């Protein structure tokens, strides 16, 4: 099932923009991902948290592929692959 996506423009005070920029730089995520998680948290929607097993698998995959940037996958692809193994 495809998820509908809508684009919106939001005006932020400088301090909130700086928070998003810092979070995305540290977490290697897009502005949209950071803002979406913040909104989900604010409105009480569950935020995905990887299990210990998923974290271990992710770390193993990152270590194995660290030398070849062309093999890196985005988080949604990794998450789908992890769930497909279960």
PDB file of N, CA, C and O in Angstrom, residues 16-73:
ATOM      1  N   UNK A  16      14.756  26.896  16.232  1.00  0.00           N
ATOM      2  CA  UNK A  16      14.210  25.598  15.840  1.00  0.00           C
ATOM      3  C   UNK A  16      14.878  25.081  14.563  1.00  0.00           C
ATOM      4  O   UNK A  16      15.161  23.893  14.437  1.00  0.00           O
ATOM      5  N   UNK A  17      15.133  25.987  13.636  1.00  0.00           N
ATOM      6  CA  UNK A  17      15.838  25.599  12.417  1.00  0.00           C
ATOM      7  C   UNK A  17      17.223  25.044  12.781  1.00  0.00           C
ATOM      8  O   UNK A  17      17.638  24.013  12.256  1.00  0.00           O
ATOM      9  N   UNK A  18      17.912  25.711  13.685  1.00  0.00           N
ATOM     10  CA  UNK A  18      19.238  25.243  14.111  1.00  0.00           C
ATOM     11  C   UNK A  18      19.162  23.864  14.766  1.00  0.00           C
ATOM     12  O   UNK A  18      20.036  23.021  14.550  1.00  0.00           O
ATOM     13  N   UNK A  19      18.115  23.625  15.560  1.00  0.00           N
ATOM     14  CA  UNK A  19      17.946  22.311  16.188  1.00  0.00           C
ATOM     15  C   UNK A  19      17.776  21.218  15.131  1.00  0.00           C
ATOM     16  O   UNK A  19      18.382  20.148  15.229  1.00  0.00           O
ATOM     17  N   UNK A  20      16.944  21.486  14.131  1.00  0.00           N
ATOM     18  CA  UNK A  20      16.734  20.511  13.061  1.00  0.00           C
ATOM     19  C   UNK A  20      18.032  20.262  12.306  1.00  0.00           C
ATOM     20  O   UNK A  20      18.399  19.123  12.022  1.00  0.00           O
ATOM     21  N   UNK A  21      18.757  21.327  12.010  1.00  0.00           N
ATOM     22  CA  UNK A  21      20.013  21.178  11.267  1.00  0.00           C
ATOM     23  C   UNK A  21      21.029  20.363  12.056  1.00  0.00           C
ATOM     24  O   UNK A  21      21.718  19.507  11.502  1.00  0.00           O
ATOM     25  N   UNK A  22      21.124  20.615  13.347  1.00  0.00           N
ATOM     26  CA  UNK A  22      22.068  19.845  14.168  1.00  0.00           C
ATOM     27  C   UNK A  22      21.663  18.382  14.231  1.00  0.00           C
ATOM     28  O   UNK A  22      22.498  17.491  14.098  1.00  0.00           O
ATOM     29  N   UNK A  23      20.359  18.125  14.449  1.00  0.00           N
ATOM     30  CA  UNK A  23      19.879  16.743  14.545  1.00  0.00           C
ATOM     31  C   UNK A  23      20.121  15.992  13.249  1.00  0.00           C
ATOM     32  O   UNK A  23      20.587  14.853  13.254  1.00  0.00           O
ATOM     33  N   UNK A  24      19.832  16.627  12.127  1.00  0.00           N
ATOM     34  CA  UNK A  24      19.997  15.915  10.851  1.00  0.00           C
ATOM     35  C   UNK A  24      21.464  15.660  10.535  1.00  0.00           C
ATOM     36  O   UNK A  24      21.807  14.626   9.975  1.00  0.00           O
ATOM     37  N   UNK A  25      22.335  16.569  10.929  1.00  0.00           N
ATOM     38  CA  UNK A  25      23.765  16.363  10.692  1.00  0.00           C
ATOM     39  C   UNK A  25      24.297  15.216  11.549  1.00  0.00           C
ATOM     40  O   UNK A  25      25.050  14.373  11.073  1.00  0.00           O
ATOM     41  N   UNK A  26      23.881  15.175  12.796  1.00  0.00           N
ATOM     42  CA  UNK A  26      24.343  14.127  13.714  1.00  0.00           C
ATOM     43  C   UNK A  26      23.778  12.766  13.328  1.00  0.00           C
ATOM     44  O   UNK A  26      24.472  11.761  13.336  1.00  0.00           O
ATOM     45  N   UNK A  27      22.494  12.746  12.968  1.00  0.00           N
ATOM     46  CA  UNK A  27      21.809  11.482  12.694  1.00  0.00           C
ATOM     47  C   UNK A  27      21.836  11.080  11.218  1.00  0.00           C
ATOM     48  O   UNK A  27      21.304  10.034  10.856  1.00  0.00           O
ATOM     49  N   UNK A  28      22.435  11.924  10.368  1.00  0.00           N
ATOM     50  CA  UNK A  28      22.500  11.656   8.927  1.00  0.00           C
ATOM     51  C   UNK A  28      21.106  11.406   8.360  1.00  0.00           C
ATOM     52  O   UNK A  28      20.857  10.399   7.698  1.00  0.00           O
ATOM     53  N   UNK A  29      20.193  12.325   8.673  1.00  0.00           N
ATOM     54  CA  UNK A  29      18.806  12.233   8.215  1.00  0.00           C
ATOM     55  C   UNK A  29      18.426  13.520   7.511  1.00  0.00           C
ATOM     56  O   UNK A  29      19.105  14.526   7.603  1.00  0.00           O
ATOM     57  N   UNK A  30      17.309  13.479   6.821  1.00  0.00           N
ATOM     58  CA  UNK A  30      16.824  14.676   6.134  1.00  0.00           C
ATOM     59  C   UNK A  30      16.047  15.564   7.106  1.00  0.00           C
ATOM     60  O   UNK A  30      15.627  15.116   8.173  1.00  0.00           O
ATOM     61  N   UNK A  31      15.850  16.811   6.712  1.00  0.00           N
ATOM     62  CA  UNK A  31      15.021  17.712   7.519  1.00  0.00           C
ATOM     63  C   UNK A  31      13.626  17.128   7.688  1.00  0.00           C
ATOM     64  O   UNK A  31      13.038  17.202   8.766  1.00  0.00           O
ATOM     65  N   UNK A  32      13.101  16.587   6.613  1.00  0.00           N
ATOM     66  CA  UNK A  32      11.754  16.003   6.658  1.00  0.00           C
ATOM     67  C   UNK A  32      11.671  14.883   7.683  1.00  0.00           C
ATOM     68  O   UNK A  32      10.706  14.801   8.451  1.00  0.00           O
ATOM     69  N   UNK A  33      12.667  14.006   7.710  1.00  0.00           N
ATOM     70  CA  UNK A  33      12.646  12.902   8.668  1.00  0.00           C
ATOM     71  C   UNK A  33      12.672  13.409  10.108  1.00  0.00           C
ATOM     72  O   UNK A  33      11.938  12.900  10.962  1.00  0.00           O
ATOM     73  N   UNK A  34      13.497  14.401  10.370  1.00  0.00           N
ATOM     74  CA  UNK A  34      13.588  14.953  11.725  1.00  0.00           C
ATOM     75  C   UNK A  34      12.267  15.609  12.110  1.00  0.00           C
ATOM     76  O   UNK A  34      11.738  15.389  13.207  1.00  0.00           O
ATOM     77  N   UNK A  35      11.701  16.408  11.212  1.00  0.00           N
ATOM     78  CA  UNK A  35      10.431  17.093  11.501  1.00  0.00           C
ATOM     79  C   UNK A  35       9.292  16.093  11.664  1.00  0.00           C
ATOM     80  O   UNK A  35       8.446  16.241  12.563  1.00  0.00           O
ATOM     81  N   UNK A  36       9.259  15.050  10.828  1.00  0.00           N
ATOM     82  CA  UNK A  36       8.204  14.040  10.943  1.00  0.00           C
ATOM     83  C   UNK A  36       8.261  13.335  12.290  1.00  0.00           C
ATOM     84  O   UNK A  36       7.229  13.128  12.943  1.00  0.00           O
ATOM     85  N   UNK A  37       9.459  12.969  12.711  1.00  0.00           N
ATOM     86  CA  UNK A  37       9.581  12.298  14.008  1.00  0.00           C
ATOM     87  C   UNK A  37       9.150  13.219  15.139  1.00  0.00           C
ATOM     88  O   UNK A  37       8.477  12.797  16.076  1.00  0.00           O
ATOM     89  N   UNK A  38       9.529  14.491  15.057  1.00  0.00           N
ATOM     90  CA  UNK A  38       9.130  15.445  16.094  1.00  0.00           C
ATOM     91  C   UNK A  38       7.607  15.573  16.159  1.00  0.00           C
ATOM     92  O   UNK A  38       7.019  15.604  17.246  1.00  0.00           O
ATOM     93  N   UNK A  39       6.966  15.631  14.996  1.00  0.00           N
ATOM     94  CA  UNK A  39       5.497  15.739  14.969  1.00  0.00           C
ATOM     95  C   UNK A  39       4.845  14.462  15.503  1.00  0.00           C
ATOM     96  O   UNK A  39       3.876  14.529  16.266  1.00  0.00           O
ATOM     97  N   UNK A  40       5.367  13.321  15.115  1.00  0.00           N
ATOM     98  CA  UNK A  40       4.801  12.057  15.625  1.00  0.00           C
ATOM     99  C   UNK A  40       4.929  11.981  17.145  1.00  0.00           C
ATOM    100  O   UNK A  40       4.010  11.563  17.841  1.00  0.00           O
ATOM    101  N   UNK A  41       6.073  12.376  17.650  1.00  0.00           N
ATOM    102  CA  UNK A  41       6.290  12.366  19.096  1.00  0.00           C
ATOM    103  C   UNK A  41       5.338  13.335  19.785  1.00  0.00           C
ATOM    104  O   UNK A  41       4.713  12.996  20.792  1.00  0.00           O
ATOM    105  N   UNK A  42       5.206  14.518  19.231  1.00  0.00           N
ATOM    106  CA  UNK A  42       4.332  15.535  19.818  1.00  0.00           C
ATOM    107  C   UNK A  42       2.874  15.067  19.875  1.00  0.00           C
ATOM    108  O   UNK A  42       2.191  15.262  20.880  1.00  0.00           O
ATOM    109  N   UNK A  43       2.421  14.425  18.810  1.00  0.00           N
ATOM    110  CA  UNK A  43       1.020  14.019  18.744  1.00  0.00           C
ATOM    111  C   UNK A  43       0.780  12.612  19.286  1.00  0.00           C
ATOM    112  O   UNK A  43      -0.320  12.094  19.211  1.00  0.00           O
ATOM    113  N   UNK A  44       1.802  11.997  19.826  1.00  0.00           N
ATOM    114  CA  UNK A  44       1.635  10.722  20.508  1.00  0.00           C
ATOM    115  C   UNK A  44       1.647   9.500  19.616  1.00  0.00           C
ATOM    116  O   UNK A  44       1.375   8.408  20.074  1.00  0.00           O
ATOM    117  N   UNK A  45       1.965   9.652  18.332  1.00  0.00           N
ATOM    118  CA  UNK A  45       2.052   8.488  17.459  1.00  0.00           C
ATOM    119  C   UNK A  45       3.331   7.740  17.781  1.00  0.00           C
ATOM    120  O   UNK A  45       4.379   8.347  17.988  1.00  0.00           O
ATOM    121  N   UNK A  46       3.266   6.426  17.823  1.00  0.00           N
ATOM    122  CA  UNK A  46       4.479   5.669  18.128  1.00  0.00           C
ATOM    123  C   UNK A  46       5.589   5.951  17.123  1.00  0.00           C
ATOM    124  O   UNK A  46       5.338   6.077  15.936  1.00  0.00           O
ATOM    125  N   UNK A  47       6.777   6.069  17.631  1.00  0.00           N
ATOM    126  CA  UNK A  47       7.960   6.277  16.800  1.00  0.00           C
ATOM    127  C   UNK A  47       8.696   4.950  16.728  1.00  0.00           C
ATOM    128  O   UNK A  47       8.870   4.271  17.741  1.00  0.00           O
ATOM    129  N   UNK A  48       9.094   4.574  15.530  1.00  0.00           N
ATOM    130  CA  UNK A  48       9.797   3.302  15.358  1.00  0.00           C
ATOM    131  C   UNK A  48      11.113   3.314  16.124  1.00  0.00           C
ATOM    132  O   UNK A  48      11.896   4.244  16.003  1.00  0.00           O
ATOM    133  N   UNK A  49      11.315   2.278  16.911  1.00  0.00           N
ATOM    134  CA  UNK A  49      12.569   2.088  17.630  1.00  0.00           C
ATOM    135  C   UNK A  49      13.088   0.694  17.278  1.00  0.00           C
ATOM    136  O   UNK A  49      12.406  -0.292  17.523  1.00  0.00           O
ATOM    137  N   UNK A  50      14.270   0.598  16.682  1.00  0.00           N
ATOM    138  CA  UNK A  50      14.780  -0.726  16.316  1.00  0.00           C
ATOM    139  C   UNK A  50      15.037  -1.584  17.552  1.00  0.00           C
ATOM    140  O   UNK A  50      15.407  -1.074  18.611  1.00  0.00           O
ATOM    141  N   UNK A  51      14.833  -2.883  17.391  1.00  0.00           N
ATOM    142  CA  UNK A  51      15.126  -3.817  18.480  1.00  0.00           C
ATOM    143  C   UNK A  51      16.634  -3.972  18.610  1.00  0.00           C
ATOM    144  O   UNK A  51      17.394  -3.547  17.720  1.00  0.00           O
ATOM    145  N   UNK A  52      17.083  -4.596  19.689  1.00  0.00           N
ATOM    146  CA  UNK A  52      18.517  -4.856  19.857  1.00  0.00           C
ATOM    147  C   UNK A  52      19.042  -5.699  18.702  1.00  0.00           C
ATOM    148  O   UNK A  52      20.135  -5.452  18.192  1.00  0.00           O
ATOM    149  N   UNK A  53      18.268  -6.676  18.275  1.00  0.00           N
ATOM    150  CA  UNK A  53      18.663  -7.528  17.160  1.00  0.00           C
ATOM    151  C   UNK A  53      18.816  -6.707  15.881  1.00  0.00           C
ATOM    152  O   UNK A  53      19.789  -6.861  15.151  1.00  0.00           O
ATOM    153  N   UNK A  54      17.862  -5.832  15.615  1.00  0.00           N
ATOM    154  CA  UNK A  54      17.935  -4.986  14.426  1.00  0.00           C
ATOM    155  C   UNK A  54      19.145  -4.056  14.485  1.00  0.00           C
ATOM    156  O   UNK A  54      19.821  -3.849  13.475  1.00  0.00           O
ATOM    157  N   UNK A  55      19.425  -3.509  15.664  1.00  0.00           N
ATOM    158  CA  UNK A  55      20.597  -2.641  15.823  1.00  0.00           C
ATOM    159  C   UNK A  55      21.878  -3.407  15.522  1.00  0.00           C
ATOM    160  O   UNK A  55      22.770  -2.913  14.840  1.00  0.00           O
ATOM    161  N   UNK A  56      21.985  -4.628  16.062  1.00  0.00           N
ATOM    162  CA  UNK A  56      23.174  -5.456  15.808  1.00  0.00           C
ATOM    163  C   UNK A  56      23.329  -5.742  14.317  1.00  0.00           C
ATOM    164  O   UNK A  56      24.423  -5.629  13.774  1.00  0.00           O
ATOM    165  N   UNK A  57      22.227  -6.109  13.662  1.00  0.00           N
ATOM    166  CA  UNK A  57      22.285  -6.394  12.235  1.00  0.00           C
ATOM    167  C   UNK A  57      22.667  -5.156  11.443  1.00  0.00           C
ATOM    168  O   UNK A  57      23.454  -5.235  10.495  1.00  0.00           O
ATOM    169  N   UNK A  58      22.139  -4.025  11.842  1.00  0.00           N
ATOM    170  CA  UNK A  58      22.463  -2.779  11.158  1.00  0.00           C
ATOM    171  C   UNK A  58      23.941  -2.447  11.322  1.00  0.00           C
ATOM    172  O   UNK A  58      24.622  -2.102  10.355  1.00  0.00           O
ATOM    173  N   UNK A  59      24.451  -2.560  12.540  1.00  0.00           N
ATOM    174  CA  UNK A  59      25.863  -2.286  12.780  1.00  0.00           C
ATOM    175  C   UNK A  59      26.765  -3.240  12.002  1.00  0.00           C
ATOM    176  O   UNK A  59      27.769  -2.824  11.429  1.00  0.00           O
ATOM    177  N   UNK A  60      26.387  -4.520  11.961  1.00  0.00           N
ATOM    178  CA  UNK A  60      27.170  -5.490  11.192  1.00  0.00           C
ATOM    179  C   UNK A  60      27.196  -5.105   9.712  1.00  0.00           C
ATOM    180  O   UNK A  60      28.241  -5.162   9.064  1.00  0.00           O
ATOM    181  N   UNK A  61      26.036  -4.713   9.185  1.00  0.00           N
ATOM    182  CA  UNK A  61      25.962  -4.330   7.772  1.00  0.00           C
ATOM    183  C   UNK A  61      26.770  -3.071   7.501  1.00  0.00           C
ATOM    184  O   UNK A  61      27.461  -2.975   6.484  1.00  0.00           O
ATOM    185  N   UNK A  62      26.706  -2.116   8.414  1.00  0.00           N
ATOM    186  CA  UNK A  62      27.473  -0.878   8.239  1.00  0.00           C
ATOM    187  C   UNK A  62      28.967  -1.141   8.263  1.00  0.00           C
ATOM    188  O   UNK A  62      29.716  -0.595   7.461  1.00  0.00           O
ATOM    189  N   UNK A  63      29.404  -1.996   9.185  1.00  0.00           N
ATOM    190  CA  UNK A  63      30.823  -2.326   9.263  1.00  0.00           C
ATOM    191  C   UNK A  63      31.286  -3.074   8.010  1.00  0.00           C
ATOM    192  O   UNK A  63      32.365  -2.813   7.488  1.00  0.00           O
ATOM    193  N   UNK A  64      30.461  -3.973   7.501  1.00  0.00           N
ATOM    194  CA  UNK A  64      30.824  -4.746   6.319  1.00  0.00           C
ATOM    195  C   UNK A  64      30.914  -3.868   5.080  1.00  0.00           C
ATOM    196  O   UNK A  64      31.741  -4.094   4.199  1.00  0.00           O
ATOM    197  N   UNK A  65      30.069  -2.850   5.005  1.00  0.00           N
ATOM    198  CA  UNK A  65      30.018  -1.998   3.816  1.00  0.00           C
ATOM    199  C   UNK A  65      30.742  -0.665   3.985  1.00  0.00           C
ATOM    200  O   UNK A  65      30.673   0.188   3.107  1.00  0.00           O
ATOM    201  N   UNK A  66      31.445  -0.481   5.077  1.00  0.00           N
ATOM    202  CA  UNK A  66      32.082   0.808   5.352  1.00  0.00           C
ATOM    203  C   UNK A  66      33.081   1.216   4.275  1.00  0.00           C
ATOM    204  O   UNK A  66      33.272   2.398   4.014  1.00  0.00           O
ATOM    205  N   UNK A  67      33.681   0.251   3.623  1.00  0.00           N
ATOM    206  CA  UNK A  67      34.711   0.584   2.636  1.00  0.00           C
ATOM    207  C   UNK A  67      34.139   0.923   1.266  1.00  0.00           C
ATOM    208  O   UNK A  67      34.852   1.436   0.413  1.00  0.00           O
ATOM    209  N   UNK A  68      32.847   0.660   1.035  1.00  0.00           N
ATOM    210  CA  UNK A  68      32.268   0.886  -0.289  1.00  0.00           C
ATOM    211  C   UNK A  68      30.972   1.684  -0.169  1.00  0.00           C
ATOM    212  O   UNK A  68      29.909   1.124   0.087  1.00  0.00           O
ATOM    213  N   UNK A  69      31.048   2.988  -0.354  1.00  0.00           N
ATOM    214  CA  UNK A  69      29.883   3.871  -0.207  1.00  0.00           C
ATOM    215  C   UNK A  69      28.781   3.555  -1.202  1.00  0.00           C
ATOM    216  O   UNK A  69      27.620   3.847  -0.949  1.00  0.00           O
ATOM    217  N   UNK A  70      29.100   2.951  -2.329  1.00  0.00           N
ATOM    218  CA  UNK A  70      28.082   2.667  -3.344  1.00  0.00           C
ATOM    219  C   UNK A  70      27.093   1.600  -2.895  1.00  0.00           C
ATOM    220  O   UNK A  70      26.036   1.445  -3.498  1.00  0.00           O
ATOM    221  N   UNK A  71      27.424   0.852  -1.837  1.00  0.00           N
ATOM    222  CA  UNK A  71      26.537  -0.206  -1.365  1.00  0.00           C
ATOM    223  C   UNK A  71      25.620   0.249  -0.237  1.00  0.00           C
ATOM    224  O   UNK A  71      24.812  -0.530   0.242  1.00  0.00           O
ATOM    225  N   UNK A  72      25.707   1.487   0.177  1.00  0.00           N
ATOM    226  CA  UNK A  72      24.895   1.973   1.299  1.00  0.00           C
ATOM    227  C   UNK A  72      23.437   2.116   0.896  1.00  0.00           C
ATOM    228  O   UNK A  72      23.119   2.530  -0.202  1.00  0.00           O
ATOM    229  N   UNK A  73      22.562   1.774   1.842  1.00  0.00           N
ATOM    230  CA  UNK A  73      21.123   1.844   1.622  1.00  0.00           C
ATOM    231  C   UNK A  73      20.506   2.851   2.582  1.00  0.00           C
ATOM    232  O   UNK A  73      21.012   3.071   3.671  1.00  0.00           O
TER     233      UNK A  73
END
